[in-house]
PDB file of C-alpha atoms in Angstrom:
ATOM      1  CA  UNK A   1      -9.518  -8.409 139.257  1.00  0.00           C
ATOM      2  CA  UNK A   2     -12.839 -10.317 140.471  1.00  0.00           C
ATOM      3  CA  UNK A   3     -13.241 -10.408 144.064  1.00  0.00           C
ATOM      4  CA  UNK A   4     -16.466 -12.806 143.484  1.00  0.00           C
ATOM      5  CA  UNK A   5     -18.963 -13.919 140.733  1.00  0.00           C
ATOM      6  CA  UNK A   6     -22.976 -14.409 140.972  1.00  0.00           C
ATOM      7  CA  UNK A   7     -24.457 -16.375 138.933  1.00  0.00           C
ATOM      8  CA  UNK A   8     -26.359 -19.486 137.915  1.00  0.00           C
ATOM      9  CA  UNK A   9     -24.583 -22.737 138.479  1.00  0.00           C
ATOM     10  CA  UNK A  10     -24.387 -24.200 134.866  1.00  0.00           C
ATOM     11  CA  UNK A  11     -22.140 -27.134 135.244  1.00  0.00           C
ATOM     12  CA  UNK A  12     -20.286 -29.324 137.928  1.00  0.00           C
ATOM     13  CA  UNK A  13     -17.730 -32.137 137.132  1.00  0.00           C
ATOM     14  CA  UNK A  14     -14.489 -33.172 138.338  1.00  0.00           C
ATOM     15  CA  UNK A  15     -11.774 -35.671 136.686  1.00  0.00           C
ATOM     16  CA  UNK A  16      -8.550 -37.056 137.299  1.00  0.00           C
ATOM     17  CA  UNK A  17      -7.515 -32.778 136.748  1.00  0.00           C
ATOM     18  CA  UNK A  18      -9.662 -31.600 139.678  1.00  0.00           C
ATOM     19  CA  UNK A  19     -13.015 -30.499 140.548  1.00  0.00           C
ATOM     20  CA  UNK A  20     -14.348 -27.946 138.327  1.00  0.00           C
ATOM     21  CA  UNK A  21     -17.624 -25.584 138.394  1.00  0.00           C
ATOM     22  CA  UNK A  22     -18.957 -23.105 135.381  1.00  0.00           C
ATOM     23  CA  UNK A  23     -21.108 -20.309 136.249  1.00  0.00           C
ATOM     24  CA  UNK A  24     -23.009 -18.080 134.222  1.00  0.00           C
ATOM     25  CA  UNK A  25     -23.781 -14.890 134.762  1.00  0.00           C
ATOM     26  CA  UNK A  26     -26.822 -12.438 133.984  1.00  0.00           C
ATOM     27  CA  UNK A  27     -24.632 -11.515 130.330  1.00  0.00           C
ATOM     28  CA  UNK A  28     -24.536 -15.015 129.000  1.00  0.00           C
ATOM     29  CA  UNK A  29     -21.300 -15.480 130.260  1.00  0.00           C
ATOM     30  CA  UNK A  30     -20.061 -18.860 131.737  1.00  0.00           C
ATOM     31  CA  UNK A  31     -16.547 -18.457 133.695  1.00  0.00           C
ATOM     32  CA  UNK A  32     -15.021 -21.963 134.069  1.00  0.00           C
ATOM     33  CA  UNK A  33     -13.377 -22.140 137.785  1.00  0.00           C
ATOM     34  CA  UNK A  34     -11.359 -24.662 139.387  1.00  0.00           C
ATOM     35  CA  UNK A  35     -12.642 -25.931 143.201  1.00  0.00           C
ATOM     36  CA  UNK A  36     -11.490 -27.796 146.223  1.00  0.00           C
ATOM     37  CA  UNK A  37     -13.220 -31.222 146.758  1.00  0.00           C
ATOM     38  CA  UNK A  38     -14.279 -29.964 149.910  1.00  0.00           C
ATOM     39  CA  UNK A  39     -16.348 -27.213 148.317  1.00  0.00           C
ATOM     40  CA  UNK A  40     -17.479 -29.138 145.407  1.00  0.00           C
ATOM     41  CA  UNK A  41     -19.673 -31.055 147.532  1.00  0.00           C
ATOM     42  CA  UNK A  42     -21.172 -27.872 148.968  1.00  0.00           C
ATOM     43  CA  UNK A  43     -22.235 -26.784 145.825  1.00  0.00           C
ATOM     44  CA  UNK A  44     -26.005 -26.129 145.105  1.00  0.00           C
ATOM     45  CA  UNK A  45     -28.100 -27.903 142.392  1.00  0.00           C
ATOM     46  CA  UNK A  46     -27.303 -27.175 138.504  1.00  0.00           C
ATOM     47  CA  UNK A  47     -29.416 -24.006 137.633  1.00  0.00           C
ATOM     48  CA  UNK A  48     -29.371 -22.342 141.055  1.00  0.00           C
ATOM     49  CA  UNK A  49     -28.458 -18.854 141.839  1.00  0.00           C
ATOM     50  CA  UNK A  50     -24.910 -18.851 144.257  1.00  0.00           C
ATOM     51  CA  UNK A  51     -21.631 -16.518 144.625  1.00  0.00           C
ATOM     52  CA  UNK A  52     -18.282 -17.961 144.658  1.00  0.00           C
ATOM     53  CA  UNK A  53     -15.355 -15.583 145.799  1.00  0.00           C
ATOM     54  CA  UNK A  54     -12.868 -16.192 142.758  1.00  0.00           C
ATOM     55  CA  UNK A  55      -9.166 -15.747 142.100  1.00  0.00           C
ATOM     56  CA  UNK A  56      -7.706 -14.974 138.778  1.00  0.00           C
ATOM     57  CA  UNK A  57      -4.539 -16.734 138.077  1.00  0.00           C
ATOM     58  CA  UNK A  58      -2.328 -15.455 135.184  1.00  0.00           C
ATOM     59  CA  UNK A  59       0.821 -17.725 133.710  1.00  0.00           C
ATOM     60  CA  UNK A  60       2.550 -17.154 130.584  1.00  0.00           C
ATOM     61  CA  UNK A  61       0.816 -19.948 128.473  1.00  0.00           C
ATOM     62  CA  UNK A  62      -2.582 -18.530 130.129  1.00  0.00           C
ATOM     63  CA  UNK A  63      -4.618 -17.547 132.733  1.00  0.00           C
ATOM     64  CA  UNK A  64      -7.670 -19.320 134.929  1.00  0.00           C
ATOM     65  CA  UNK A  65      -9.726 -19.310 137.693  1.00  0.00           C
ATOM     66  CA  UNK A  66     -10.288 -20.766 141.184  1.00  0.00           C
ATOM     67  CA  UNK A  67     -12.891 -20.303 143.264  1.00  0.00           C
ATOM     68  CA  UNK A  68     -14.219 -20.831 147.017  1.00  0.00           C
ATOM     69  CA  UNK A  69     -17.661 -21.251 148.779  1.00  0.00           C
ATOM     70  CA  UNK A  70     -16.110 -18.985 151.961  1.00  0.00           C
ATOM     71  CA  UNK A  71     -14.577 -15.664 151.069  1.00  0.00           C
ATOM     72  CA  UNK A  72     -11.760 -16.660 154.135  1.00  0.00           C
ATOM     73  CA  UNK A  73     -10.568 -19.765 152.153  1.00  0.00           C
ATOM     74  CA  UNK A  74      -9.855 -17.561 149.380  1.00  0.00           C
ATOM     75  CA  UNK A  75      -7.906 -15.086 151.446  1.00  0.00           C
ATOM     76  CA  UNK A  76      -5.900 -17.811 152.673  1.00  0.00           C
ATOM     77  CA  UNK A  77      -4.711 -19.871 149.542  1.00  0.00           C
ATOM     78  CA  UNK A  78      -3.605 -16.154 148.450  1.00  0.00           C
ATOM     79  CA  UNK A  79      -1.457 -16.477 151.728  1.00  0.00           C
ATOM     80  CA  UNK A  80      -0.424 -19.805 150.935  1.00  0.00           C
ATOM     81  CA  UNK A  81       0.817 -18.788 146.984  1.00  0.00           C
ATOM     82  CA  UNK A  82       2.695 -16.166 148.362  1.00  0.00           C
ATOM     83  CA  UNK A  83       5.269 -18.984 149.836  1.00  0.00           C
ATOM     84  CA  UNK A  84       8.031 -19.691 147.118  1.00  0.00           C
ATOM     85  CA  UNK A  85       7.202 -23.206 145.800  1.00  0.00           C
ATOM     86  CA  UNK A  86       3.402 -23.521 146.558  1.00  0.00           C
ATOM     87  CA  UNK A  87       1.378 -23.322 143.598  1.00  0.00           C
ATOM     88  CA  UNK A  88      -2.323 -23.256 143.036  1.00  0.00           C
ATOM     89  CA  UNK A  89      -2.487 -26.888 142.900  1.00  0.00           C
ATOM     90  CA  UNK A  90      -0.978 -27.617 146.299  1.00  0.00           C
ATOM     91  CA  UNK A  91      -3.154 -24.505 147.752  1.00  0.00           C
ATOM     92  CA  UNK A  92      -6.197 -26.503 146.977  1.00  0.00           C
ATOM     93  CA  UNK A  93      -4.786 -29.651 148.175  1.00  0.00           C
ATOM     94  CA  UNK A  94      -4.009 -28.239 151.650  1.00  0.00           C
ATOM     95  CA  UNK A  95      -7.250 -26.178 151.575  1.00  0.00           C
ATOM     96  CA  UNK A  96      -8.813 -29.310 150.639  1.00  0.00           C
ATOM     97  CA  UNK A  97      -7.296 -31.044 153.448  1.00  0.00           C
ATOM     98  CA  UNK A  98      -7.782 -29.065 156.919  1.00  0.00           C
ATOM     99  CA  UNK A  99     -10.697 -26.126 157.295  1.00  0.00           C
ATOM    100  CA  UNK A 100      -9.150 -23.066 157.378  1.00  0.00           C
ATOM    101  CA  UNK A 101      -8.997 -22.224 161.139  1.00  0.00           C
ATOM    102  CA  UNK A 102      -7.248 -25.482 161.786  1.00  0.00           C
ATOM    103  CA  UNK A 103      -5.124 -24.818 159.138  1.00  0.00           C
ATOM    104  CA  UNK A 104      -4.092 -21.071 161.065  1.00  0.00           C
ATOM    105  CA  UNK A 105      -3.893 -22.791 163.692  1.00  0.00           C
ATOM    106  CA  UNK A 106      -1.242 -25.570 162.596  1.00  0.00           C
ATOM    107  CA  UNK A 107       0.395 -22.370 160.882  1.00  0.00           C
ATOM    108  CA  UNK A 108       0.967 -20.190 164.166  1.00  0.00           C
ATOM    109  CA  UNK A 109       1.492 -23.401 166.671  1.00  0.00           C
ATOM    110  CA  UNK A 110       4.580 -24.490 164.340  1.00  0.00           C
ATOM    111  CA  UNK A 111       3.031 -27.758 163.974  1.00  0.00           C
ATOM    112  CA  UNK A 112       4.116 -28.836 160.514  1.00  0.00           C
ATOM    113  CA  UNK A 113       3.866 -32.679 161.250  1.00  0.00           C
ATOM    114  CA  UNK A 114       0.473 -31.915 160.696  1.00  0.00           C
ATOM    115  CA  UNK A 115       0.801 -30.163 157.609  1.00  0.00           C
ATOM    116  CA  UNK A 116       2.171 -33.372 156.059  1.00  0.00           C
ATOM    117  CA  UNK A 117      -1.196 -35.238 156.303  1.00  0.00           C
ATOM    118  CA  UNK A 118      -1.348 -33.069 153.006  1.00  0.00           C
ATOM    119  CA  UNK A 119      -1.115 -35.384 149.691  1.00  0.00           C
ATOM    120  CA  UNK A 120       2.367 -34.136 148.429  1.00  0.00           C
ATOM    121  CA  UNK A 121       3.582 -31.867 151.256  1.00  0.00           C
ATOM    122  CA  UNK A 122       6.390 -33.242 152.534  1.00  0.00           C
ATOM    123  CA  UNK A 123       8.677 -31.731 155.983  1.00  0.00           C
ATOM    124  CA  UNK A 124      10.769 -29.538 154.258  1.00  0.00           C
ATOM    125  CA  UNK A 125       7.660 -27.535 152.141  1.00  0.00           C
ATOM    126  CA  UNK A 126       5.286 -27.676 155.823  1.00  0.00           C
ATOM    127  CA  UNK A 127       8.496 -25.905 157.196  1.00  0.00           C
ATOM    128  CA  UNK A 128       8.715 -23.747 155.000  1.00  0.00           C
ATOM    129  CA  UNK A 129       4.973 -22.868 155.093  1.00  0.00           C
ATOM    130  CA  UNK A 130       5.184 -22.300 158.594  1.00  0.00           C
ATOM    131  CA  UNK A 131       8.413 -20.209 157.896  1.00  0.00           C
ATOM    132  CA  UNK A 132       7.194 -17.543 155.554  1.00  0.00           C
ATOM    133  CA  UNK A 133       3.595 -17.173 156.779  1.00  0.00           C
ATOM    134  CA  UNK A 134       3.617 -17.159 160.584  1.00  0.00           C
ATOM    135  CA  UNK A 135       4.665 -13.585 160.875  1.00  0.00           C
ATOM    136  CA  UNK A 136       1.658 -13.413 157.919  1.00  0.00           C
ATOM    137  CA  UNK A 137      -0.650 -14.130 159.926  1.00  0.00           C
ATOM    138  CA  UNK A 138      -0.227 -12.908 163.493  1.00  0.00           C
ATOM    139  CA  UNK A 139       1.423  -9.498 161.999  1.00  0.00           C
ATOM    140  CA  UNK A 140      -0.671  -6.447 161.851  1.00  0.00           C
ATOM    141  CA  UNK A 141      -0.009  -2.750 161.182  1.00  0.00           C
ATOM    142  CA  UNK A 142      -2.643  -1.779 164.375  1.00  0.00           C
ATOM    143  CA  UNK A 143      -1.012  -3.032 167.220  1.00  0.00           C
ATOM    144  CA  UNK A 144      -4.098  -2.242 170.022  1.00  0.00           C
ATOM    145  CA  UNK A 145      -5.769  -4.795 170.631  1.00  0.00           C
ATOM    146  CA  UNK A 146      -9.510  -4.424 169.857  1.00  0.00           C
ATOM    147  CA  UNK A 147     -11.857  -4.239 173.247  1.00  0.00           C
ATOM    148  CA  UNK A 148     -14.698  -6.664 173.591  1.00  0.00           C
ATOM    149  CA  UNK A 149     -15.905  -8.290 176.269  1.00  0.00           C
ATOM    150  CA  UNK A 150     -15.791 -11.995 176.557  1.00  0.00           C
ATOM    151  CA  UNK A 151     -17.624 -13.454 179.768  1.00  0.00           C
ATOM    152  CA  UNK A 152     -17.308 -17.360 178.895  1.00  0.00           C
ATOM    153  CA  UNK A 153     -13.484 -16.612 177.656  1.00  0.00           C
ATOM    154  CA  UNK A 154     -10.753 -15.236 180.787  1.00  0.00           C
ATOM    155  CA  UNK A 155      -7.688 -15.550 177.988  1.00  0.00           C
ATOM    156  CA  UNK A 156      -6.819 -12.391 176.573  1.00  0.00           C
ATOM    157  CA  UNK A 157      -4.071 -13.363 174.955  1.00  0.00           C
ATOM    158  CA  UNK A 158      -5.468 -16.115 172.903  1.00  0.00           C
ATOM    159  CA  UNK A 159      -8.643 -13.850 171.980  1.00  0.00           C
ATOM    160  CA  UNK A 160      -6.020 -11.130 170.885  1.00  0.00           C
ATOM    161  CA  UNK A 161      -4.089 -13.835 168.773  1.00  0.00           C
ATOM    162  CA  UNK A 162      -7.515 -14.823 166.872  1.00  0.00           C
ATOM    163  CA  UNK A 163      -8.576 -11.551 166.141  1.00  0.00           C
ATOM    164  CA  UNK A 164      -4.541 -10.417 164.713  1.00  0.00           C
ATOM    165  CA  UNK A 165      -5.125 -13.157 162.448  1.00  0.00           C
ATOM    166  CA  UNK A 166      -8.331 -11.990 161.240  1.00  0.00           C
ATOM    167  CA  UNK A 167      -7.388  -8.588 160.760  1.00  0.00           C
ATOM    168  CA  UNK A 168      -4.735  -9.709 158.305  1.00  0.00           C
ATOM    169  CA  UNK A 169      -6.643 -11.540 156.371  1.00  0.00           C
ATOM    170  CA  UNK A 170      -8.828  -8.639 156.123  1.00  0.00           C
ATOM    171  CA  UNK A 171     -11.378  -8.459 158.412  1.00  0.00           C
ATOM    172  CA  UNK A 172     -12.851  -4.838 159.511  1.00  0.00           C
ATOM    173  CA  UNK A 173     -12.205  -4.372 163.172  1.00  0.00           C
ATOM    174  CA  UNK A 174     -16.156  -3.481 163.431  1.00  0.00           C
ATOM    175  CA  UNK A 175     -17.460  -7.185 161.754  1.00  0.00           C
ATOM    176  CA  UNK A 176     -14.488  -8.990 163.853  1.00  0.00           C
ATOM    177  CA  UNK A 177     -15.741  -7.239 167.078  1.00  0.00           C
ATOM    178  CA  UNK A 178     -19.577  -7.926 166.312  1.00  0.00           C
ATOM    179  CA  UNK A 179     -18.739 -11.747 165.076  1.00  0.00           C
ATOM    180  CA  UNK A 180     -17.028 -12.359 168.508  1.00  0.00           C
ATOM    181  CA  UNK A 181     -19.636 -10.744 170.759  1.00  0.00           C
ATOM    182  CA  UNK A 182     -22.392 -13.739 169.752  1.00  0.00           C
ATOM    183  CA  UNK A 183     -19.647 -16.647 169.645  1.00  0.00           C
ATOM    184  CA  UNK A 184     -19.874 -19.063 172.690  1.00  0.00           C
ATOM    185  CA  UNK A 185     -16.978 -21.055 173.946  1.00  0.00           C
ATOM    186  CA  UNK A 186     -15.540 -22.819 176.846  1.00  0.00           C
ATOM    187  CA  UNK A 187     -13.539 -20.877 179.323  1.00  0.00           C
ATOM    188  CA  UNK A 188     -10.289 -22.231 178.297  1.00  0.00           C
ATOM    189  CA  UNK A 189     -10.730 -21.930 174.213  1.00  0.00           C
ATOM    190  CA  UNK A 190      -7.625 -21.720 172.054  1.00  0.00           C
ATOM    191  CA  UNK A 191      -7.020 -19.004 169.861  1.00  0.00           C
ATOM    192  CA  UNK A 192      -7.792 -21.593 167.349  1.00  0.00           C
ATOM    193  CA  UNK A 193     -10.789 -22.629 168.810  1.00  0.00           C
ATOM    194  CA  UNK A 194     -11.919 -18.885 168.788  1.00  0.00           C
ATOM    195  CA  UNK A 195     -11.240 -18.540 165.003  1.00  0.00           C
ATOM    196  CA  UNK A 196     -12.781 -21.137 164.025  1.00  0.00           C
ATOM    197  CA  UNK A 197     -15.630 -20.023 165.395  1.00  0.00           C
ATOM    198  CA  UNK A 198     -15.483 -16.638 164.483  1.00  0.00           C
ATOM    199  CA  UNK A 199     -14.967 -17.958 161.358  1.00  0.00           C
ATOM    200  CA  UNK A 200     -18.727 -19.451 160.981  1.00  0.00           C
ATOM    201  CA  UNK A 201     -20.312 -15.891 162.209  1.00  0.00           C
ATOM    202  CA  UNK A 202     -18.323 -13.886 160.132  1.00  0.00           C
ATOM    203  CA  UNK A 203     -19.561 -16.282 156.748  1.00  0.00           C
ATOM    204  CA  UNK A 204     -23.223 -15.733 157.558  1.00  0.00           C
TER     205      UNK A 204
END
């Protein structure tokens, strides 16, 4: 329903519940959203003008908000909810724990002894995180791989891996492909290591 709100930053707080912003739009409007830790202390001074990508979540007994500083956290603790047994509040916490392109990249590498650094994720949920998203995230419907040239990278494969997972969290193939062509990495960079810095360009 709201892909992000713009407004004026009215209020910031957290509590033994979480870390909580309110921001108030142009028509007097102040939308209470819940945060990460990790982008509650990226948060500008009270009264100044910033846009938080938002997701609307509804229940039974009612509905609320979360919101994210980066428009690709967002996209991925929709990923995360999608997996049987992770709510909202243990999307944060693991969102809260690892940026997101070390988070991919624990996700597509299996790792899920990593995954348990996460307060409250024990090895049965990081398995089952790994489970149900992998194919998420390294499955796309366009299966050519998009051209660019690379001079500081020589793996293809891991360049190809990076930009699958960026098309399904989606990316346009254009902004991926631009975002890449300024990036600058070792020779030997992980498809991780690619992401992550894609990551930064593409959240300019």
């Amino acid at each position: 329903m709201y892909d992000y709100i713009k407004g004026i930053l009215a209020n910031k707080n957290k509590s033994a519940k979480g870390f909580f912003l309110t921001i108030e739009t142009s028509d007097g409007i102040g939308y209470l959203l819940e945060i990460t830790q990790r982008d509650f202390n990226l948060l500008p001074n009270i009264n100044e003008i910033f846009k938080i990508y938002t997701v609307l979540l509804h229940k039974e007994d009612k509905m609320s908000l979360c919101g994210f500083v980066q428009r690709e956290a967002r996209d991925i603790f929709n990923i995360l909810t999608s997996v049987s047994g992770v709510g909202s509040k243990m999307a944060l916490t693991l969102l809260d724990e690892f940026d997101t392109s070390e988070l991919i990249g624990f996700v597509i590498n299996g790792n899920y002894k990593e995954l348990t650094r996460a307060k409250g994720v024990g090895p049965k949920l990081a398995q089952k995180v790994i489970l149900e998203l992998k194919d998420k995230l390294i499955n796309y419907q366009e299966t050519e791989p998009i051209k660019i040239e690379m001079k500081t990278l020589q793996d293809t494969q891991a360049i190809e891996e990076a930009q699958m997972v960026l098309v399904s969290l989606g990316y346009e193939r254009d902004e991926i492909k631009s975002a890449m062509s300024v990036i600058s990495l070792k020779e030997n960079a992980t498809a991780e290591e690619i992401l992550k810095e894609t990551l930064k360009k593409l959240a300019l």
